[in-house]
mmCIF file of C-alpha atoms in Angstrom:
data_model
loop_
_atom_site.group_PDB
_atom_site.id
_atom_site.type_symbol
_atom_site.label_atom_id
_atom_site.label_comp_id
_atom_site.label_asym_id
_atom_site.label_seq_id
_atom_site.Cartn_x
_atom_site.Cartn_y
_atom_site.Cartn_z
ATOM 1 C CA MET M 46 77.324 120.737 95.558
ATOM 2 C CA ARG M 47 79.763 117.941 94.121
ATOM 3 C CA ALA M 48 82.468 119.130 96.592
ATOM 4 C CA ALA M 49 80.186 118.296 99.446
ATOM 5 C CA ALA M 50 78.659 114.814 98.110
ATOM 6 C CA LEU M 51 82.270 112.926 99.037
ATOM 7 C CA SER M 52 85.019 113.177 100.990
ATOM 8 C CA PRO M 53 88.355 114.740 99.650
ATOM 9 C CA GLY M 54 89.806 112.623 97.089
ATOM 10 C CA ALA M 55 86.207 110.687 96.303
ATOM 11 C CA GLU M 56 84.791 112.560 93.400
ATOM 12 C CA GLY M 57 84.917 109.991 90.011
ATOM 13 C CA ALA M 58 86.135 107.513 92.367
ATOM 14 C CA GLY M 59 85.354 103.648 91.134
ATOM 15 C CA ALA M 60 85.291 100.646 92.833
ATOM 16 C CA GLY M 61 87.696 99.408 90.603
ATOM 17 C CA ASP M 62 90.844 101.833 91.688
ATOM 18 C CA GLY M 63 90.905 99.536 94.934
ATOM 19 C CA PRO M 64 89.649 99.336 98.661
ATOM 20 C CA ARG M 65 87.870 102.379 99.200
ATOM 21 C CA THR M 66 87.336 103.933 102.558
ATOM 22 C CA GLU M 67 85.920 107.320 101.536
ATOM 23 C CA ARG M 68 82.373 107.505 102.924
ATOM 24 C CA LEU M 69 78.971 109.087 101.203
ATOM 25 C CA SER M 70 78.036 112.083 102.861
ATOM 26 C CA ARG M 71 74.660 111.774 104.703
ATOM 27 C CA ALA M 72 72.838 113.822 102.381
ATOM 28 C CA LEU M 73 73.821 112.050 98.984
ATOM 29 C CA VAL M 74 72.807 108.643 100.239
ATOM 30 C CA LEU M 75 69.274 110.121 100.916
ATOM 31 C CA LEU M 76 69.132 112.284 97.808
ATOM 32 C CA LEU M 77 69.798 108.811 95.958
ATOM 33 C CA ALA M 78 67.417 106.823 97.980
ATOM 34 C CA VAL M 79 64.533 109.622 97.182
ATOM 35 C CA ALA M 80 65.548 109.461 93.359
ATOM 36 C CA VAL M 81 65.374 105.341 93.342
ATOM 37 C CA GLY M 82 61.943 105.584 95.318
ATOM 38 C CA ALA M 83 60.239 108.251 93.193
ATOM 39 C CA THR M 84 61.672 106.522 89.664
ATOM 40 C CA VAL M 85 60.332 103.185 90.539
ATOM 41 C CA ALA M 86 56.908 104.324 92.065
ATOM 42 C CA ASN M 87 55.892 105.241 88.159
ATOM 43 C CA MET M 88 55.546 101.319 87.739
ATOM 44 C CA TYR M 89 53.106 100.715 90.537
ATOM 45 C CA TYR M 90 50.594 104.358 90.487
ATOM 46 C CA VAL M 91 48.403 101.953 88.229
ATOM 47 C CA GLN M 92 48.035 99.238 90.859
ATOM 48 C CA PRO M 93 45.391 100.663 92.854
ATOM 49 C CA LEU M 94 43.569 102.637 89.788
ATOM 50 C CA LEU M 95 42.868 99.234 87.804
ATOM 51 C CA ASN M 96 39.275 98.803 89.400
ATOM 52 C CA VAL M 97 38.114 102.881 87.945
ATOM 53 C CA ILE M 98 40.533 102.520 85.213
ATOM 54 C CA GLY M 99 39.213 99.754 83.549
ATOM 55 C CA ARG M 100 35.423 101.500 84.137
ATOM 56 C CA ASP M 101 36.489 104.456 82.264
ATOM 57 C CA LEU M 102 38.302 103.218 79.696
ATOM 58 C CA GLY M 103 35.752 99.652 79.236
ATOM 59 C CA ALA M 104 38.460 97.280 80.183
ATOM 60 C CA SER M 105 37.436 93.958 82.262
ATOM 61 C CA ASP M 106 39.111 93.256 85.476
ATOM 62 C CA THR M 107 41.450 90.946 83.483
ATOM 63 C CA ALA M 108 42.658 93.699 81.099
ATOM 64 C CA ALA M 109 42.923 96.004 83.499
ATOM 65 C CA GLY M 110 45.504 93.472 85.565
ATOM 66 C CA LEU M 111 47.604 93.190 82.564
ATOM 67 C CA LEU M 112 48.238 97.316 82.691
ATOM 68 C CA VAL M 113 50.467 96.105 85.881
ATOM 69 C CA THR M 114 52.288 93.478 83.295
ATOM 70 C CA CYS M 115 52.697 96.205 81.049
ATOM 71 C CA SER M 116 55.046 98.784 82.927
ATOM 72 C CA GLN M 117 56.803 95.192 84.279
ATOM 73 C CA VAL M 118 57.501 94.450 80.779
ATOM 74 C CA GLY M 119 58.874 97.281 79.889
ATOM 75 C CA TYR M 120 61.127 96.819 82.412
ATOM 76 C CA VAL M 121 62.355 94.286 81.751
ATOM 77 C CA LEU M 122 63.338 95.998 78.224
ATOM 78 C CA GLY M 123 64.782 98.648 80.304
ATOM 79 C CA LEU M 124 67.233 96.322 82.378
ATOM 80 C CA ALA M 125 68.125 94.412 79.804
ATOM 81 C CA LEU M 126 69.083 97.094 76.950
ATOM 82 C CA LEU M 127 69.345 100.042 79.033
ATOM 83 C CA VAL M 128 70.984 99.325 82.236
ATOM 84 C CA PRO M 129 74.340 97.907 81.053
ATOM 85 C CA LEU M 130 75.047 101.489 79.885
ATOM 86 C CA GLY M 131 75.771 102.493 83.094
ATOM 87 C CA ASP M 132 79.442 100.663 82.635
ATOM 88 C CA LEU M 133 79.956 102.161 79.370
ATOM 89 C CA ARG M 134 78.665 106.036 80.042
ATOM 90 C CA GLU M 135 79.045 108.967 82.351
ATOM 91 C CA ARG M 136 76.592 108.225 84.698
ATOM 92 C CA SER M 137 74.886 111.338 85.571
ATOM 93 C CA ARG M 138 73.952 112.519 82.095
ATOM 94 C CA LEU M 139 72.606 109.680 81.244
ATOM 95 C CA VAL M 140 70.773 109.130 84.373
ATOM 96 C CA SER M 141 69.389 112.879 83.335
ATOM 97 C CA ALA M 142 68.721 111.640 80.051
ATOM 98 C CA LEU M 143 66.169 108.507 81.014
ATOM 99 C CA LEU M 144 64.453 110.305 83.499
ATOM 100 C CA VAL M 145 63.594 113.372 80.923
ATOM 101 C CA GLY M 146 62.121 110.467 78.937
ATOM 102 C CA ALA M 147 60.400 109.171 81.604
ATOM 103 C CA GLY M 148 58.467 112.551 82.454
ATOM 104 C CA LEU M 149 57.539 112.690 78.780
ATOM 105 C CA ALA M 150 56.218 109.133 79.155
ATOM 106 C CA LEU M 151 54.362 109.630 82.189
ATOM 107 C CA ALA M 152 52.965 112.410 80.658
ATOM 108 C CA ALA M 153 51.719 110.357 77.473
ATOM 109 C CA CYS M 154 50.031 108.134 80.417
ATOM 110 C CA ALA M 155 47.888 111.077 81.988
ATOM 111 C CA ALA M 156 46.168 112.214 78.157
ATOM 112 C CA ALA M 157 45.730 108.935 77.438
ATOM 113 C CA PRO M 158 42.504 108.228 75.413
ATOM 114 C CA SER M 159 42.369 104.556 75.467
ATOM 115 C CA TYR M 160 43.516 101.703 77.166
ATOM 116 C CA ALA M 161 45.834 100.750 74.020
ATOM 117 C CA VAL M 162 47.577 103.967 74.639
ATOM 118 C CA LEU M 163 47.746 103.988 78.154
ATOM 119 C CA ALA M 164 49.107 100.157 78.094
ATOM 120 C CA GLY M 165 51.924 101.146 75.336
ATOM 121 C CA ALA M 166 52.841 104.402 77.268
ATOM 122 C CA LEU M 167 53.455 102.248 80.371
ATOM 123 C CA VAL M 168 55.381 99.754 78.462
ATOM 124 C CA VAL M 169 57.563 103.017 78.014
ATOM 125 C CA VAL M 170 57.369 103.957 81.444
ATOM 126 C CA GLY M 171 58.542 100.869 82.743
ATOM 127 C CA ALA M 172 61.439 100.640 80.553
ATOM 128 C CA LEU M 173 62.826 104.554 81.600
ATOM 129 C CA SER M 174 62.219 103.746 85.035
ATOM 130 C CA CYS M 175 65.058 101.401 84.885
ATOM 131 C CA VAL M 176 67.099 104.375 85.781
ATOM 132 C CA ALA M 177 66.719 103.111 89.251
ATOM 133 C CA GLN M 178 68.783 100.447 88.395
ATOM 134 C CA ILE M 179 71.510 102.668 87.579
ATOM 135 C CA LEU M 180 71.435 104.429 90.480
ATOM 136 C CA VAL M 181 71.577 101.284 93.079
ATOM 137 C CA PRO M 182 74.999 100.520 91.852
ATOM 138 C CA LEU M 183 75.989 103.516 91.313
ATOM 139 C CA ALA M 184 75.772 104.140 95.029
ATOM 140 C CA ALA M 185 77.570 100.945 95.638
ATOM 141 C CA THR M 186 80.250 101.719 93.464
ATOM 142 C CA LEU M 187 80.548 105.285 95.462
ATOM 143 C CA ALA M 188 80.543 104.217 99.206
ATOM 144 C CA GLY M 189 83.462 103.390 101.089
ATOM 145 C CA ASP M 190 83.902 99.377 101.555
ATOM 146 C CA GLU M 191 82.778 99.408 105.082
ATOM 147 C CA GLU M 192 79.700 100.679 104.361
ATOM 148 C CA ARG M 193 78.532 99.635 101.077
ATOM 149 C CA GLY M 194 75.953 96.818 102.523
ATOM 150 C CA GLN M 195 74.425 99.432 104.506
ATOM 151 C CA VAL M 196 74.861 102.191 101.848
ATOM 152 C CA VAL M 197 72.907 99.852 99.351
ATOM 153 C CA GLY M 198 70.120 99.449 102.429
ATOM 154 C CA ILE M 199 69.192 102.519 102.851
ATOM 155 C CA VAL M 200 68.739 103.073 99.170
ATOM 156 C CA MET M 201 66.877 100.561 98.552
ATOM 157 C CA SER M 202 64.695 101.544 101.571
ATOM 158 C CA GLY M 203 63.835 104.237 99.264
ATOM 159 C CA LEU M 204 63.153 101.973 96.631
ATOM 160 C CA LEU M 205 60.457 99.917 98.979
ATOM 161 C CA ILE M 206 58.941 103.010 100.079
ATOM 162 C CA GLY M 207 58.553 104.125 96.727
ATOM 163 C CA ILE M 208 56.723 101.182 95.671
ATOM 164 C CA LEU M 209 54.497 101.389 98.483
ATOM 165 C CA GLY M 210 54.099 104.878 98.879
ATOM 166 C CA ALA M 211 53.200 105.035 95.188
ATOM 167 C CA ARG M 212 49.896 103.301 95.795
ATOM 168 C CA ILE M 213 49.380 105.179 98.746
ATOM 169 C CA ILE M 214 49.715 108.657 97.243
ATOM 170 C CA SER M 215 48.063 106.911 93.518
ATOM 171 C CA GLY M 216 45.114 105.874 95.169
ATOM 172 C CA LEU M 217 44.638 109.077 97.351
ATOM 173 C CA VAL M 218 45.174 111.490 94.831
ATOM 174 C CA ALA M 219 42.459 109.362 92.470
ATOM 175 C CA ALA M 220 39.977 110.029 94.560
ATOM 176 C CA ILE M 221 40.844 113.765 95.003
ATOM 177 C CA GLY M 222 41.541 114.487 91.291
ATOM 178 C CA GLY M 223 40.797 111.217 89.007
ATOM 179 C CA TRP M 224 43.278 108.460 88.021
ATOM 180 C CA ARG M 225 45.354 110.612 85.427
ATOM 181 C CA LEU M 226 46.410 113.265 87.973
ATOM 182 C CA ILE M 227 48.944 110.970 89.157
ATOM 183 C CA PHE M 228 50.519 110.792 86.113
ATOM 184 C CA ALA M 229 50.714 114.418 85.611
ATOM 185 C CA LEU M 230 52.602 114.848 88.740
ATOM 186 C CA ALA M 231 55.065 112.241 88.295
ATOM 187 C CA ALA M 232 55.877 113.670 84.968
ATOM 188 C CA GLY M 233 56.558 116.775 86.999
ATOM 189 C CA ALA M 234 58.748 115.270 89.417
ATOM 190 C CA MET M 235 60.706 113.124 86.762
ATOM 191 C CA ILE M 236 62.021 116.461 84.993
ATOM 192 C CA ALA M 237 62.843 118.069 88.836
ATOM 193 C CA LEU M 238 64.996 114.858 89.729
ATOM 194 C CA ALA M 239 66.554 115.172 86.294
ATOM 195 C CA VAL M 240 67.920 118.858 86.851
ATOM 196 C CA VAL M 241 68.866 118.005 90.265
ATOM 197 C CA LEU M 242 71.148 114.707 89.594
ATOM 198 C CA ARG M 243 72.822 116.724 86.725
ATOM 199 C CA ARG M 244 73.600 119.081 88.978
ATOM 200 C CA VAL M 245 74.763 117.054 92.314
ATOM 201 C CA LEU M 246 75.686 113.672 91.158
ATOM 202 C CA PRO M 247 79.532 112.892 91.068
ATOM 203 C CA ARG M 248 81.029 112.536 87.644
ATOM 204 C CA THR M 249 81.583 109.016 86.989
ATOM 205 C CA PRO M 250 83.214 108.061 83.639
ATOM 206 C CA PRO M 251 83.565 103.828 82.887
ATOM 207 C CA GLU M 252 85.951 101.609 84.283
ATOM 208 C CA GLU M 253 86.595 99.321 81.170
ATOM 209 C CA PRO M 254 86.296 100.857 77.665
ATOM 210 C CA MET M 255 84.038 98.317 75.871
ATOM 211 C CA THR M 256 81.563 98.790 72.978
ATOM 212 C CA TYR M 257 77.609 98.412 73.886
ATOM 213 C CA ALA M 258 77.810 95.211 71.845
ATOM 214 C CA ASP M 259 80.698 93.492 74.115
ATOM 215 C CA ALA M 260 78.846 94.847 77.101
ATOM 216 C CA LEU M 261 75.545 93.066 76.260
ATOM 217 C CA GLY M 262 77.374 89.969 75.900
ATOM 218 C CA SER M 263 79.060 90.196 79.080
ATOM 219 C CA VAL M 264 75.952 90.178 80.416
ATOM 220 C CA LEU M 265 75.892 86.272 79.330
ATOM 221 C CA ALA M 266 79.139 85.903 80.167
ATOM 222 C CA LEU M 267 79.140 86.908 83.844
ATOM 223 C CA ILE M 268 75.934 84.259 84.241
ATOM 224 C CA ALA M 269 78.052 81.450 82.992
ATOM 225 C CA ASP M 270 81.257 82.117 85.353
ATOM 226 C CA GLU M 271 79.377 82.932 88.422
ATOM 227 C CA PRO M 272 77.331 80.513 90.200
ATOM 228 C CA VAL M 273 76.227 82.207 93.004
ATOM 229 C CA LEU M 274 75.000 85.330 90.655
ATOM 230 C CA ARG M 275 72.378 82.020 88.899
ATOM 231 C CA GLN M 276 71.626 80.970 92.571
ATOM 232 C CA ARG M 277 70.709 84.735 93.451
ATOM 233 C CA MET M 278 69.176 84.962 90.052
ATOM 234 C CA ALA M 279 66.689 82.130 90.519
ATOM 235 C CA LEU M 280 65.856 83.135 94.120
ATOM 236 C CA ALA M 281 64.921 86.872 92.812
ATOM 237 C CA PHE M 282 62.712 84.935 89.891
ATOM 238 C CA PHE M 283 60.453 83.228 92.396
ATOM 239 C CA GLN M 284 60.337 86.116 95.025
ATOM 240 C CA MET M 285 59.189 88.561 92.320
ATOM 241 C CA ALA M 286 56.712 86.448 91.369
ATOM 242 C CA GLY M 287 54.994 85.941 94.593
ATOM 243 C CA PHE M 288 55.067 89.172 94.873
ATOM 244 C CA SER M 289 53.468 90.694 91.996
ATOM 245 C CA VAL M 290 50.885 87.625 92.625
ATOM 246 C CA LEU M 291 49.844 89.516 95.623
ATOM 247 C CA TRP M 292 49.815 93.473 94.223
ATOM 248 C CA THR M 293 47.827 92.282 91.077
ATOM 249 C CA SER M 294 45.275 90.627 92.346
ATOM 250 C CA VAL M 295 44.942 92.414 95.952
ATOM 251 C CA ALA M 296 42.944 95.093 94.101
ATOM 252 C CA PHE M 297 40.513 93.174 93.443
ATOM 253 C CA LEU M 298 39.931 91.251 96.564
ATOM 254 C CA LEU M 299 39.571 94.934 98.614
ATOM 255 C CA GLY M 300 37.113 96.374 95.896
ATOM 256 C CA GLY M 301 34.809 93.118 96.311
ATOM 257 C CA PRO M 302 32.790 91.787 99.119
ATOM 258 C CA PRO M 303 33.237 91.653 101.484
ATOM 259 C CA TYR M 304 35.354 94.988 101.646
ATOM 260 C CA HIS M 305 34.125 97.143 99.173
ATOM 261 C CA TYR M 306 37.134 99.810 99.418
ATOM 262 C CA ALA M 307 37.222 102.938 97.280
ATOM 263 C CA GLU M 308 40.462 103.786 95.799
ATOM 264 C CA ALA M 309 42.191 105.635 98.315
ATOM 265 C CA VAL M 310 41.909 103.137 100.896
ATOM 266 C CA ILE M 311 43.016 100.059 99.074
ATOM 267 C CA GLY M 312 45.702 102.385 98.023
ATOM 268 C CA LEU M 313 46.868 102.910 102.017
ATOM 269 C CA PHE M 314 47.312 99.091 102.044
ATOM 270 C CA GLY M 315 50.574 99.830 101.160
ATOM 271 C CA LEU M 316 51.162 101.025 104.713
ATOM 272 C CA ALA M 317 51.530 97.227 105.606
ATOM 273 C CA GLY M 318 54.406 96.886 103.630
ATOM 274 C CA VAL M 319 56.638 99.456 105.547
ATOM 275 C CA ALA M 320 58.204 96.514 107.347
ATOM 276 C CA GLY M 321 60.383 95.436 104.267
ATOM 277 C CA ALA M 322 61.445 99.006 104.161
ATOM 278 C CA MET M 323 62.263 98.754 107.755
ATOM 279 C CA ALA M 324 64.446 95.171 106.463
ATOM 280 C CA ALA M 325 66.293 96.956 104.132
ATOM 281 C CA PRO M 326 69.146 98.810 106.357
ATOM 282 C CA VAL M 327 69.264 95.960 108.756
ATOM 283 C CA ALA M 328 69.589 93.294 105.711
ATOM 284 C CA GLY M 329 72.561 95.311 104.496
ATOM 285 C CA ARG M 330 73.718 95.483 107.959
ATOM 286 C CA LEU M 331 73.444 91.652 108.637
ATOM 287 C CA ALA M 332 75.857 91.251 105.318
ATOM 288 C CA ASP M 333 78.166 93.709 105.697
ATOM 289 C CA ARG M 334 78.675 91.781 109.111
ATOM 290 C CA GLY M 335 78.959 88.261 107.535
ATOM 291 C CA ARG M 336 75.724 86.809 108.594
ATOM 292 C CA GLY M 337 74.145 87.384 105.033
ATOM 293 C CA ARG M 338 73.206 83.453 104.850
ATOM 294 C CA ILE M 339 71.284 83.847 107.786
ATOM 295 C CA ALA M 340 69.327 86.359 107.409
ATOM 296 C CA LEU M 341 68.385 85.237 103.900
ATOM 297 C CA THR M 342 67.134 82.033 105.382
ATOM 298 C CA ALA M 343 64.958 83.576 107.924
ATOM 299 C CA PHE M 344 63.801 85.965 104.998
ATOM 300 C CA LEU M 345 62.621 83.211 102.403
ATOM 301 C CA LEU M 346 60.737 81.339 105.480
ATOM 302 C CA ALA M 347 59.222 84.403 106.069
ATOM 303 C CA THR M 348 57.510 84.831 102.680
ATOM 304 C CA LEU M 349 56.158 81.215 102.430
ATOM 305 C CA ALA M 350 54.615 81.584 105.487
ATOM 306 C CA ALA M 351 53.050 85.031 104.778
ATOM 307 C CA TRP M 352 50.380 83.491 102.363
ATOM 308 C CA GLY M 353 48.806 81.291 104.777
ATOM 309 C CA LEU M 354 48.094 84.624 106.640
ATOM 310 C CA LEU M 355 46.680 86.300 102.903
ATOM 311 C CA ASP M 356 44.853 83.677 102.459
ATOM 312 C CA LEU M 357 42.673 83.893 105.867
ATOM 313 C CA GLY M 358 42.739 87.621 104.536
ATOM 314 C CA ARG M 359 39.508 87.008 102.183
ATOM 315 C CA THR M 360 37.312 87.229 105.303
ATOM 316 C CA SER M 361 39.942 88.770 107.863
ATOM 317 C CA LEU M 362 41.039 92.275 107.813
ATOM 318 C CA ILE M 363 44.246 91.797 110.389
ATOM 319 C CA ALA M 364 45.080 88.583 108.923
ATOM 320 C CA LEU M 365 45.614 89.993 105.379
ATOM 321 C CA ILE M 366 47.217 93.202 106.828
ATOM 322 C CA ALA M 367 49.776 91.174 108.485
ATOM 323 C CA GLY M 368 50.393 89.105 105.973
ATOM 324 C CA ILE M 369 50.993 92.020 103.626
ATOM 325 C CA ALA M 370 53.530 93.078 106.038
ATOM 326 C CA LEU M 371 55.339 89.816 106.258
ATOM 327 C CA LEU M 372 55.795 89.292 102.995
ATOM 328 C CA ASP M 373 56.934 92.829 101.931
ATOM 329 C CA LEU M 374 58.932 92.202 105.111
ATOM 330 C CA GLY M 375 60.757 88.372 103.763
ATOM 331 C CA ILE M 376 60.953 89.410 99.999
ATOM 332 C CA GLN M 377 62.622 92.981 100.314
ATOM 333 C CA GLY M 378 64.984 92.034 103.095
ATOM 334 C CA ALA M 379 65.941 88.379 100.670
ATOM 335 C CA GLN M 380 66.598 91.256 97.519
ATOM 336 C CA ILE M 381 69.012 93.343 99.817
ATOM 337 C CA SER M 382 71.027 90.315 100.852
ATOM 338 C CA ASN M 383 71.134 89.434 97.364
ATOM 339 C CA GLN M 384 72.012 92.253 95.828
ATOM 340 C CA THR M 385 74.809 93.263 98.728
ATOM 341 C CA ARG M 386 76.176 89.271 97.705
ATOM 342 C CA ILE M 387 76.465 89.884 93.691
ATOM 343 C CA TYR M 388 77.976 93.319 94.068
ATOM 344 C CA ALA M 389 80.734 92.453 95.820
ATOM 345 C CA LEU M 390 81.864 89.704 92.556
ATOM 346 C CA ARG M 391 82.917 92.123 90.365
ATOM 347 C CA PRO M 392 82.749 95.637 90.842
ATOM 348 C CA GLU M 393 83.432 96.842 87.639
ATOM 349 C CA ALA M 394 80.503 95.182 86.373
ATOM 350 C CA ARG M 395 77.961 96.157 88.697
ATOM 351 C CA SER M 396 75.831 97.831 86.076
ATOM 352 C CA ARG M 397 76.030 94.466 83.938
ATOM 353 C CA LEU M 398 75.384 92.434 87.326
ATOM 354 C CA THR M 399 72.495 94.284 88.140
ATOM 355 C CA THR M 400 71.132 93.768 84.056
ATOM 356 C CA ALA M 401 71.207 89.705 85.038
ATOM 357 C CA TYR M 402 69.404 89.684 88.661
ATOM 358 C CA MET M 403 66.988 92.338 87.765
ATOM 359 C CA VAL M 404 65.901 91.000 84.465
ATOM 360 C CA THR M 405 65.467 87.650 85.780
ATOM 361 C CA LEU M 406 63.833 89.638 88.816
ATOM 362 C CA PHE M 407 61.376 91.166 86.665
ATOM 363 C CA LEU M 408 60.247 88.165 84.514
ATOM 364 C CA GLY M 409 59.406 86.604 87.316
ATOM 365 C CA GLY M 410 57.491 89.478 88.250
ATOM 366 C CA VAL M 411 55.631 88.933 84.756
ATOM 367 C CA LEU M 412 54.915 85.799 85.157
ATOM 368 C CA GLY M 413 53.577 86.578 88.282
ATOM 369 C CA SER M 414 51.321 89.556 87.390
ATOM 370 C CA LEU M 415 50.004 87.200 84.532
ATOM 371 C CA LEU M 416 49.181 84.198 86.473
ATOM 372 C CA SER M 417 47.506 86.035 89.035
ATOM 373 C CA ALA M 418 45.406 88.178 86.758
ATOM 374 C CA SER M 419 44.174 84.896 85.157
ATOM 375 C CA VAL M 420 43.779 82.638 88.206
ATOM 376 C CA TYR M 421 41.759 85.276 90.530
ATOM 377 C CA GLY M 422 39.233 86.245 87.688
ATOM 378 C CA ALA M 423 38.993 82.465 87.140
ATOM 379 C CA ALA M 424 39.293 80.550 90.861
ATOM 380 C CA GLY M 425 39.343 83.338 93.277
ATOM 381 C CA TRP M 426 41.937 84.441 96.353
ATOM 382 C CA GLY M 427 42.053 81.369 97.744
ATOM 383 C CA ALA M 428 43.662 79.705 94.434
ATOM 384 C CA THR M 429 45.567 83.236 93.562
ATOM 385 C CA CYS M 430 47.352 82.397 97.456
ATOM 386 C CA ALA M 431 48.291 79.125 96.941
ATOM 387 C CA LEU M 432 49.623 79.961 93.615
ATOM 388 C CA GLY M 433 52.003 82.583 95.616
ATOM 389 C CA ALA M 434 52.675 79.866 97.996
ATOM 390 C CA ALA M 435 53.749 77.808 95.337
ATOM 391 C CA PHE M 436 56.431 80.532 94.014
ATOM 392 C CA ALA M 437 57.854 80.518 97.994
ATOM 393 C CA ALA M 438 58.161 77.195 98.316
ATOM 394 C CA VAL M 439 60.168 76.958 94.822
ATOM 395 C CA GLY M 440 62.738 79.482 96.239
ATOM 396 C CA VAL M 441 63.226 77.916 99.806
ATOM 397 C CA ALA M 442 63.458 74.776 97.700
ATOM 398 C CA ILE M 443 66.226 76.255 95.667
ATOM 399 C CA TRP M 444 68.141 77.884 98.490
ATOM 400 C CA ALA M 445 67.932 74.574 100.833
ATOM 401 C CA VAL M 446 69.434 72.137 97.479
ATOM 402 C CA THR M 447 72.125 75.285 96.799
ATOM 403 C CA GLU M 448 73.390 75.999 99.789
ATOM 404 C CA LEU M 449 73.474 72.153 101.282
ATOM 405 C CA ARG M 450 75.206 71.006 97.874
#
């Protein structure tokens, strides 16, 4: 199966070997997309279940909302401490080990007897789910030069579909078998993926021999040396903050007046974000054609405009759905534009570039979820939308200033 993954001569080749002309097989690209989607979904199963988990474990709305923050904090730790290993270790073995660990942590979530145990297990799930961000730069490394943006876009589509599908599946499964069942099923999926990927992924030894400490230190050096990386990190921070503002609080809006929806229906609102998944390969193709700046400008403006619709969503279901779709389109399209651009900076350091970018992105997510849970509890949906719009406006301002400078 490994021989079929790449065209002749491509196995084990890295981006540092010179221009790549080999094309990845469609089957391997799709498998990577599925794997990335399934692993990142682990962090989002909890979002439509906050109401029912809070009732079951005796937690307030604010405390239940912090479960989202727990998985995001874990993800940031994984990005900072585990993703750099992608430049230091043979990646198929590393990916399989992380997936097995994620499966065990998900099993602990399913069996959690208290809020504290669930919160701790979600931190571990988040940390080990960073394997998604080892697979994305791996896909970029294996892809030919002329298809890299498109491959990254397809794999990231899997990530986006995983995020959206997690909410949908989680709500439906909880309605059938309770909130613990989804974590048990996810645990089994991680173990299965660990076995499959260990068999089919090409062997990719590290290109730059270095110690773990040197790898961590070089992340800071990359940030200092690459102004484009710093720019895209800043954009990612505020974009993800806004994304978390929406998805941390929308379950409370939909579960209360005037909607009063159950968990299964709340989960279905993830379908409104399909536009974001559709935008990903389009953004990748635009980047391959040298139109990344124009595309990014449009995506950032779409994110800002979405918050006006979301504010109307207090009483208008149509406006709420349209706002979710537009926000996801803008945020996910911007992420593809950003990642395609930074992966071109240092091909031999893509995992470490990913660490710098994704740590910043998810720190924004942590801030957004923390503020969202507090603002919604204190001032309601209108103030929550104002918070999200402020994050989007800062992103637009950063892009305008840094591109015109």
